[in-house]
Coordinates of C-alpha atoms in Angstrom, one line a residue:
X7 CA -96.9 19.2 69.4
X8 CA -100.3 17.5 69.9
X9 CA -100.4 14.4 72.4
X10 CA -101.1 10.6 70.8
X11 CA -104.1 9.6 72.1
X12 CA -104.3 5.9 74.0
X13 CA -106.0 4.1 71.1
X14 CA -103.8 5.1 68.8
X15 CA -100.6 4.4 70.6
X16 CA -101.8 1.2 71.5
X17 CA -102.7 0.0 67.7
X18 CA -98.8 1.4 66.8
X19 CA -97.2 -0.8 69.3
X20 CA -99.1 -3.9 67.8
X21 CA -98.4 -3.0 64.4
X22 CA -94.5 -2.7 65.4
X23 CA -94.9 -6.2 66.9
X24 CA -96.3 -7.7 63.7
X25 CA -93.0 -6.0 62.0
X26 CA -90.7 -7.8 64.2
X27 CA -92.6 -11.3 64.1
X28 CA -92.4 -10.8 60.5
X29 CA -89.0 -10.0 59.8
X30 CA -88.1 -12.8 62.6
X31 CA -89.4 -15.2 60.1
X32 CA -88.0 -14.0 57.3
X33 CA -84.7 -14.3 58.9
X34 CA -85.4 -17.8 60.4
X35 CA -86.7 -18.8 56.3
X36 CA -83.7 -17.1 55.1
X37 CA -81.4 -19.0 57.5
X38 CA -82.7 -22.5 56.7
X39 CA -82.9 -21.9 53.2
X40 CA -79.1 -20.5 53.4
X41 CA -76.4 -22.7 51.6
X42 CA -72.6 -22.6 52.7
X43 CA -70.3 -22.6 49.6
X44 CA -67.3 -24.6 49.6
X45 CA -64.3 -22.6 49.9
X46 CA -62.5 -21.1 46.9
X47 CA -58.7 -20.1 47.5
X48 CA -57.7 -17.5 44.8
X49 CA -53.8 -16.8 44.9
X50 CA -52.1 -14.5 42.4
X51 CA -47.9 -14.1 42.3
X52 CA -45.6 -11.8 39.6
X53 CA -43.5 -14.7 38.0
X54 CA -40.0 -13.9 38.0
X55 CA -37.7 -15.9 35.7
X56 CA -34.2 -16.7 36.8
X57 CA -31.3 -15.4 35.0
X58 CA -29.7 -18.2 32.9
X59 CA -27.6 -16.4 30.8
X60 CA -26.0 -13.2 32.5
X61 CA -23.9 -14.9 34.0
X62 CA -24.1 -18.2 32.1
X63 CA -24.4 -20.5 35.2
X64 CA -27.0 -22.9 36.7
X65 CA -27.1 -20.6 39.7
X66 CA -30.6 -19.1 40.4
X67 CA -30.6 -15.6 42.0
X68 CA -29.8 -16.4 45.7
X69 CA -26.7 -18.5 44.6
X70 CA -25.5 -15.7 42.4
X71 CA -22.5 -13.8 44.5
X72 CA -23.7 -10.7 42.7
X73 CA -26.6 -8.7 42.8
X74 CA -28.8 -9.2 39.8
X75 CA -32.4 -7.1 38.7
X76 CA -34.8 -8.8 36.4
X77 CA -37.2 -6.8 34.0
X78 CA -39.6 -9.4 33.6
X79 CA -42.4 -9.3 31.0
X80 CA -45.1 -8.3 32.9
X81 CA -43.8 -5.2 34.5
X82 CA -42.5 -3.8 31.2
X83 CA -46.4 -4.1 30.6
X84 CA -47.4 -2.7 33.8
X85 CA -44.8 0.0 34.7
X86 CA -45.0 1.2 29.9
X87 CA -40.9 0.6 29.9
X88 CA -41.1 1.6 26.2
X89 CA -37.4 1.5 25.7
X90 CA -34.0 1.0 27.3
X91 CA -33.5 3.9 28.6
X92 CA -37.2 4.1 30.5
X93 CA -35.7 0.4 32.2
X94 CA -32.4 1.7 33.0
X95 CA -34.1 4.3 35.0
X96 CA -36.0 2.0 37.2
X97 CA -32.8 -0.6 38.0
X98 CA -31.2 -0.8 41.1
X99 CA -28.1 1.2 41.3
X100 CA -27.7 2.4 38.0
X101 CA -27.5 6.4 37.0
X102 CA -29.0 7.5 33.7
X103 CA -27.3 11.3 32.1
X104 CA -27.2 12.4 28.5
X105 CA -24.5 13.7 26.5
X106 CA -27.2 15.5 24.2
X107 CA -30.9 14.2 23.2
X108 CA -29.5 10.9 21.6
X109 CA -26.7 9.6 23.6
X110 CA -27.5 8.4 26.9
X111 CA -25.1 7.0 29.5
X112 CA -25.4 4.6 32.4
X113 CA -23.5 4.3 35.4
X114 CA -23.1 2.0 37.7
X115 CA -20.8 1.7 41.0
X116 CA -18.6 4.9 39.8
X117 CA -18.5 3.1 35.9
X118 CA -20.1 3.6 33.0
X119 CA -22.1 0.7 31.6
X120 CA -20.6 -0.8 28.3
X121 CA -21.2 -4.3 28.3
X122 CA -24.7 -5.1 26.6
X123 CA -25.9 -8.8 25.6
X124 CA -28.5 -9.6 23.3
X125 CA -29.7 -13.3 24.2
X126 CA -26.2 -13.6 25.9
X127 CA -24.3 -12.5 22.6
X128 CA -22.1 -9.5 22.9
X129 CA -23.3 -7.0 21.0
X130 CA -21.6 -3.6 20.1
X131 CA -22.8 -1.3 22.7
X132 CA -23.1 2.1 20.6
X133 CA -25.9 4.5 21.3
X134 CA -28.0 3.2 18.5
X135 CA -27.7 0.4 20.4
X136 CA -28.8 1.6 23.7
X137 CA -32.2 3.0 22.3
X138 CA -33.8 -0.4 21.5
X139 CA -37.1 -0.7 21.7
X140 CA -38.4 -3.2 24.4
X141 CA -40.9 -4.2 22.3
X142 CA -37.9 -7.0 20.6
X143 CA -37.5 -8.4 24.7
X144 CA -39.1 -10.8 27.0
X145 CA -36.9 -9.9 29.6
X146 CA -33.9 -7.6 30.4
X147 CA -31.6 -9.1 33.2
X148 CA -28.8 -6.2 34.7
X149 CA -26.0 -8.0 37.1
X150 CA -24.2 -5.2 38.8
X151 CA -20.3 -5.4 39.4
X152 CA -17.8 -7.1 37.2
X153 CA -18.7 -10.1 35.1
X154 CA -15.3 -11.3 33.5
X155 CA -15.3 -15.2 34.7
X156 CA -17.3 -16.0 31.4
X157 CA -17.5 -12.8 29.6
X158 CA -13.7 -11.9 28.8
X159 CA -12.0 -9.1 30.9
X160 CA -15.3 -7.7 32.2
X161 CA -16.2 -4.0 33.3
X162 CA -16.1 -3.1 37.4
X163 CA -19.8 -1.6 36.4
X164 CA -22.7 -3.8 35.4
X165 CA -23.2 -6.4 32.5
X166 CA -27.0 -5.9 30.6
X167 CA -28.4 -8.9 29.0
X168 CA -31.3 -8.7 26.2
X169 CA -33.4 -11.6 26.1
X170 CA -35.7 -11.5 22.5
X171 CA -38.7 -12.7 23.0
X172 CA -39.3 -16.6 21.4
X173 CA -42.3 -18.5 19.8
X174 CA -44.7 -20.7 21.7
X175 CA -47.0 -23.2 20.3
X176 CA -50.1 -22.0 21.2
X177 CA -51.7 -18.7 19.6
X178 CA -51.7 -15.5 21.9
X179 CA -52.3 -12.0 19.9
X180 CA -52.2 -8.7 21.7
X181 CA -52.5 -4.9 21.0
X182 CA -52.2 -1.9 22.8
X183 CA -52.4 1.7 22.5
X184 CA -50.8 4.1 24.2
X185 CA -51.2 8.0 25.4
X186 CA -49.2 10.7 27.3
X187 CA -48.3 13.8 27.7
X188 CA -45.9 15.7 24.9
X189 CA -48.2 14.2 22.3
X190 CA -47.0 10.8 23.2
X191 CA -48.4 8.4 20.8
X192 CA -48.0 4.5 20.7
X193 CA -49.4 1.5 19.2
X194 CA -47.6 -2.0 19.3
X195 CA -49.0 -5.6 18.7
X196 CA -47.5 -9.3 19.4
X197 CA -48.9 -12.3 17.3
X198 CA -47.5 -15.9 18.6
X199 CA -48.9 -18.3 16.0
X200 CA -48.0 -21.9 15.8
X201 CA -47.2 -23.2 12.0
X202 CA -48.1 -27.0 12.5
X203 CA -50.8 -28.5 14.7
X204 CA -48.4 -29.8 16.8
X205 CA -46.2 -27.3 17.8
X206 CA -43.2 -28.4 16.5
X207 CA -42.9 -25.5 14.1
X208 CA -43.7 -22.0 15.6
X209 CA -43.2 -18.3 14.8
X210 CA -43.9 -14.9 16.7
X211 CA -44.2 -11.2 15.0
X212 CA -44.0 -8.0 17.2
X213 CA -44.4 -4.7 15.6
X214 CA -44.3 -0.9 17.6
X215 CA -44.8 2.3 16.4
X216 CA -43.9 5.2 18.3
X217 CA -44.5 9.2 17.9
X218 CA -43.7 12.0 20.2
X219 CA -42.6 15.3 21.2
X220 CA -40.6 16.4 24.4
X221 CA -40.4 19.2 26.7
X222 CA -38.0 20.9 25.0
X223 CA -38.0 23.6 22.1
X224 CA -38.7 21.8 18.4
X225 CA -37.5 18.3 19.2
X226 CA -39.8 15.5 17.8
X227 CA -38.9 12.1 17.6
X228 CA -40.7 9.2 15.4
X229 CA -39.6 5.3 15.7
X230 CA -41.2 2.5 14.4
X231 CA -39.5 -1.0 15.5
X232 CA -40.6 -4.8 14.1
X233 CA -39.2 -8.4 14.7
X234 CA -40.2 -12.3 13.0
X235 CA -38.9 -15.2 14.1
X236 CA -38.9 -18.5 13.4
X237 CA -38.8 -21.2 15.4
X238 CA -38.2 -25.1 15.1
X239 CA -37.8 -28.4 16.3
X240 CA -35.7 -30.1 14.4
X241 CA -35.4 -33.3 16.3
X242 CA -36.6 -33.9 19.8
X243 CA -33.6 -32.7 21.1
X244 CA -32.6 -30.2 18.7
X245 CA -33.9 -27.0 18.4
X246 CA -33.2 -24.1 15.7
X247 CA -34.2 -20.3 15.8
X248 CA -33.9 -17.5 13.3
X249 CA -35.3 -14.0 13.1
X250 CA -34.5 -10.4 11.8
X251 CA -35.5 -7.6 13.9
X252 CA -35.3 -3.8 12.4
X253 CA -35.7 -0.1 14.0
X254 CA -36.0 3.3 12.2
X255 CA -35.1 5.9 14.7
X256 CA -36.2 9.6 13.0
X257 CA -35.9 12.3 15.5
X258 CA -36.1 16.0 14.1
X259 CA -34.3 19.2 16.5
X260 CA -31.9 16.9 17.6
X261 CA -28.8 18.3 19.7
X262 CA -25.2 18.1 19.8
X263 CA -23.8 18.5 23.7
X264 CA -25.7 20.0 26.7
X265 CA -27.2 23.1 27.1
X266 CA -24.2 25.0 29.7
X267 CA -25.3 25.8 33.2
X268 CA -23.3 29.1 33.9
X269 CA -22.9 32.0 32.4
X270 CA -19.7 33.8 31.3
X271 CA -19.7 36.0 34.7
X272 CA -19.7 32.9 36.8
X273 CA -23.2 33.2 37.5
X274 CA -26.0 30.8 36.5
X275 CA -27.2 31.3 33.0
X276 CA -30.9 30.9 34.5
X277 CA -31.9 29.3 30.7
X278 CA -35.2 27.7 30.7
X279 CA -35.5 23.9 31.2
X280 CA -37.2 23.8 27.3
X281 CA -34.2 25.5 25.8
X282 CA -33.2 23.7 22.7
X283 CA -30.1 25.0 20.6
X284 CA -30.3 23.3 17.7
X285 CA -32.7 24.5 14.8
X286 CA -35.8 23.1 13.3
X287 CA -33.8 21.3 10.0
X288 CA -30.9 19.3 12.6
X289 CA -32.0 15.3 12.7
X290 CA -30.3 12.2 13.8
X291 CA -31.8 9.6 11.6
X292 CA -30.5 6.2 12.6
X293 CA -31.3 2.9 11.2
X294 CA -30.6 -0.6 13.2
X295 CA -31.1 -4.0 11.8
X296 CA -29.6 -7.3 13.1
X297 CA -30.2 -11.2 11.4
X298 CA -30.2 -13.9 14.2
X299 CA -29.8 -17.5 14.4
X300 CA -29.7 -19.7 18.1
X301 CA -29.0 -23.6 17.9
X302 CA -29.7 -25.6 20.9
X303 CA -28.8 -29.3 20.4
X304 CA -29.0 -31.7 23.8
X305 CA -27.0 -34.9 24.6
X306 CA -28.9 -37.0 27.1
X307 CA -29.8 -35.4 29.6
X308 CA -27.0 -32.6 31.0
X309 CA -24.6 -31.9 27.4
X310 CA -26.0 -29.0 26.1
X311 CA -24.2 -27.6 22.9
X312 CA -25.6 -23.5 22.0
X313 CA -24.5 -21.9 19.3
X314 CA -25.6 -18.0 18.8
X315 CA -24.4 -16.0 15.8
X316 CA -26.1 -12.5 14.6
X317 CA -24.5 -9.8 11.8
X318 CA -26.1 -5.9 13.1
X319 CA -26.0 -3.0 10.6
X320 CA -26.4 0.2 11.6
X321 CA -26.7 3.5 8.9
X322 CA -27.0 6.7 10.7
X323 CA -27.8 9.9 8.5
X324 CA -27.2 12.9 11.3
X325 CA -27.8 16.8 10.2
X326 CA -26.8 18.9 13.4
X327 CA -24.6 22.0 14.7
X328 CA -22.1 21.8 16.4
X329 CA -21.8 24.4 19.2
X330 CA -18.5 25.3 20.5
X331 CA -19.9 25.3 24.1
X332 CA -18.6 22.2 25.2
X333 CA -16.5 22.7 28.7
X334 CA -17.0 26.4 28.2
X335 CA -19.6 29.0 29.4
X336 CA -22.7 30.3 27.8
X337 CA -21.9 33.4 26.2
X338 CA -24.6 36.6 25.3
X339 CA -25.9 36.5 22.7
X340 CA -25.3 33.0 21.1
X341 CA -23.5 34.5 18.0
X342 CA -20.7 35.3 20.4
X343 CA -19.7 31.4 19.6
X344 CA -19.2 30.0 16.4
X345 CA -21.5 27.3 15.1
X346 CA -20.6 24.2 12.6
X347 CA -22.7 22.7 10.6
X348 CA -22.2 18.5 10.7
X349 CA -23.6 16.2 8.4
X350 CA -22.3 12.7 8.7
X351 CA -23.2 9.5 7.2
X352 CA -21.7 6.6 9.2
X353 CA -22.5 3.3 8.2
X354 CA -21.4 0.0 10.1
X355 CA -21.3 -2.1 6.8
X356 CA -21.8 -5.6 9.0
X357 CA -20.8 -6.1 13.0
X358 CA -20.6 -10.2 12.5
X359 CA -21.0 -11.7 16.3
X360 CA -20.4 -15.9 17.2
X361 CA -20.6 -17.5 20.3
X362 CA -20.8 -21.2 21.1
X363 CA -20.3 -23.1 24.1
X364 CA -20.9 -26.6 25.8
X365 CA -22.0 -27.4 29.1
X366 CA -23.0 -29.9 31.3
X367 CA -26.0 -28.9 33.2
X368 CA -25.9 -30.8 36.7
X369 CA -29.2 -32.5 37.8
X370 CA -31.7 -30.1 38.9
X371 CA -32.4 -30.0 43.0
X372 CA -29.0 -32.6 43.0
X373 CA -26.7 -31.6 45.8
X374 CA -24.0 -34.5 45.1
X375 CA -21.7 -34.5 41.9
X376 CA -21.9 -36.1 38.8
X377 CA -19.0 -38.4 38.2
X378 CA -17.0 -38.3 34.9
X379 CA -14.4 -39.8 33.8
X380 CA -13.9 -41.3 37.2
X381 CA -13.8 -37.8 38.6
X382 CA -16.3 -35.4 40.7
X383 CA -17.3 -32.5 38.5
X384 CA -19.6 -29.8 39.1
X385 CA -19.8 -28.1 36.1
X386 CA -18.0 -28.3 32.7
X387 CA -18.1 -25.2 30.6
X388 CA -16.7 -24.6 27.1
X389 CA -16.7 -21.7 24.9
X390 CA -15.6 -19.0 22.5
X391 CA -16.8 -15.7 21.3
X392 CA -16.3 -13.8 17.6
X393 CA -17.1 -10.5 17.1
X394 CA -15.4 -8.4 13.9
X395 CA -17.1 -4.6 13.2
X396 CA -16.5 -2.8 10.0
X397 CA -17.3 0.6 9.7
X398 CA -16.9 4.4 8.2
X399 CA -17.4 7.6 8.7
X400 CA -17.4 10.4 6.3
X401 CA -18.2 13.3 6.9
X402 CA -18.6 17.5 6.4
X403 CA -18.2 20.4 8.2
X404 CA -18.9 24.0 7.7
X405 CA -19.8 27.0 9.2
X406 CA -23.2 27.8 10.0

């Protein structure tokens, strides 16, 4: 490497000195031209509503002697709930299983789940049911362990309550599409529109429409679900609400019963996880559609009188076989069992639901008690519930 002669190392220290004046003085400019910026505090928090109707107390979720979930909003958003069963799945303590590709079950402390509320109305918990979309719900509120002090003889498992979504009076509008594996398909939209200028009157339409396949052999399911409501002040202290909500459920392959596990040796029948018994032509077609009306009328300022009343009807149009494999072991070849042929048509000609009750609502943040009637009161709670189902269910078998 050739030396640096004197002259030359002498004119690259000066130049390296000019840098660093330079760059000293940039710094010193840039420091008395800097500005501090007041201080901006930026907080974000997932709101999570109380539960005022599972249990149908003032209480908020640390009073509550029970241990209570809430599938707010936002997280059905986040976390793509699409439906009932997707939420079950991700609640505390509860076990999701199948009978067959339309009938699921949930469990909870050793019990199965029966008891399902629809804006604290009891609703008829068949597995047409249990497939709502969550497009219909603001929030889904599970309280686990028996809930019979307001809610008649109650089940040792868990209570679910289904709260619809409800008007505003200011215009939101969203829409969102949807991807996934299987060809999953989705697209849903929810329109909040006031009617008057005011508020006063106020109405909200929500509309999903959902196509897919599954992991198993031929099985494709289709559902397309809507909801309008309507929404009123009537006076400043009474409030009306009435809206129909409909779901077409039309899955194709469906099945009837599990595949079995074991063979007739005893040993495992080693079938592959996409097996799929029933052929290309079985379906399960159901059709769900519910009328609702809610009246809220306040006295001063703790009597509030609620009255909920909604009629369902459900049509259900299954094609399917019937494999004679339930409780018994998988034989080889299949035509070693005998195979039916079922075609039903049930139809729930009306399921006609009333509830009212009065209460009075203490003062909020009030740890004394109200007096009435010359007496200490806490709470005063009056109600009643209605429910009549009509139904039938013909039917035809015959061998396959």
């Amino acid at each position: 490497m050739p030396a640096i002669s004197a002259p030359l190392a002498t004119l690259s220290a000066a130049l390296l000195c000019a840098l660093a004046m330079t760059t000293s003085t940039a710094h010193a400019a840039d420091a008395t031209s800097a500005k501090t910026l007041d201080q901006v505090n930026v907080n974000g928090a997932v709101s999570r509503a109380q539960p005022a109707t599972t249990t149908r107390l003032p209480l908020t979720l640390q009073e509550t002697p029970q241990s209570v979930s809430v599938i707010g909003l936002q997280r059905l958003e986040d976390e793509s709930l699409f439906s009932i069963d997707d939420v079950m799945r991700n609640v505390t303590g509860v076990n999701v299983s199948f009978y067959d590709t339309q009938r699921p079950l949930y469990f909870a402390r050793g019990f199965q789940i029966t008891d399902f509320q629809v804006d604290g109305l009891p609703t008829y918990s068949g597995s047409t049911n249990q497939e709502y979309d969550t497009v219909f719900y603001d929030r889904i509120e599970v309280i686990r362990g028996a809930n019979g002090l307001l809610t008649g003889a109650g089940i040792p498992s868990a209570t679910v309550n289904l709260l619809r979504k409800r008007p505003g009076k200011e215009f939101d509008a969203s829409f969102a599409v949807s991807a996934g594996t299987w060809d999953f398909r989705r697209m849903q939209a929810d329109v909040n529109a006031p009617l008057t200028e005011d508020g006063r009157w106020r109405s909200r339409v929500v509309a999903a429409w959902q196509d897919r396949d599954y992991y198993y052999d031929r099985y494709h399911d289709n559902k397309m679900s809507g909801m309008a409501v309507l929404e009123g002040d009537l006076t400043d202290s009474t409030t009306l609400t009435v809206g129909y909500q409909r779901q077409d459920n039309s899955p194709v392959g469906s099945t009837w019963g599990t595949v079995p596990f074991f063979a007739a040796d005893g040993s495992l029948a080693n079938l592959s996880r996409s097996t799929n018994l029933a052929p290309e032509w079985t379906r399960w077609q159901r059709e769900t559609s519910t009328a609702f009306a809610n009246l809220e009328q306040r006295f001063g300022e703790d009597w509030l009188l609620r009255v909920n009343t909604a009629h369902q009807g459900q049509c259900a149009e299954p094609a399917r076989v019937w494999h004679r494999l339930s409780g018994r072991r998988w034989q080889r070849p299949v035509s070693a069992n005998r195979r039916w042929r079922d075609r039903r048509h049930p139809r729930q000609r009306g399921c006609v639901s009333v509830r009212w009750f009065l209460a009075v609502r203490p003062p909020a943040r009030c740890g004394g008690r109200r007096q009435l009637a010359g007496s200490a009161i806490d709470l005063v709670w009056l109600g009643a519930d209605l429910s009549r189902r009509l139904g039938d269910l013909p039917q035809r078998l015959w061998p396959a």
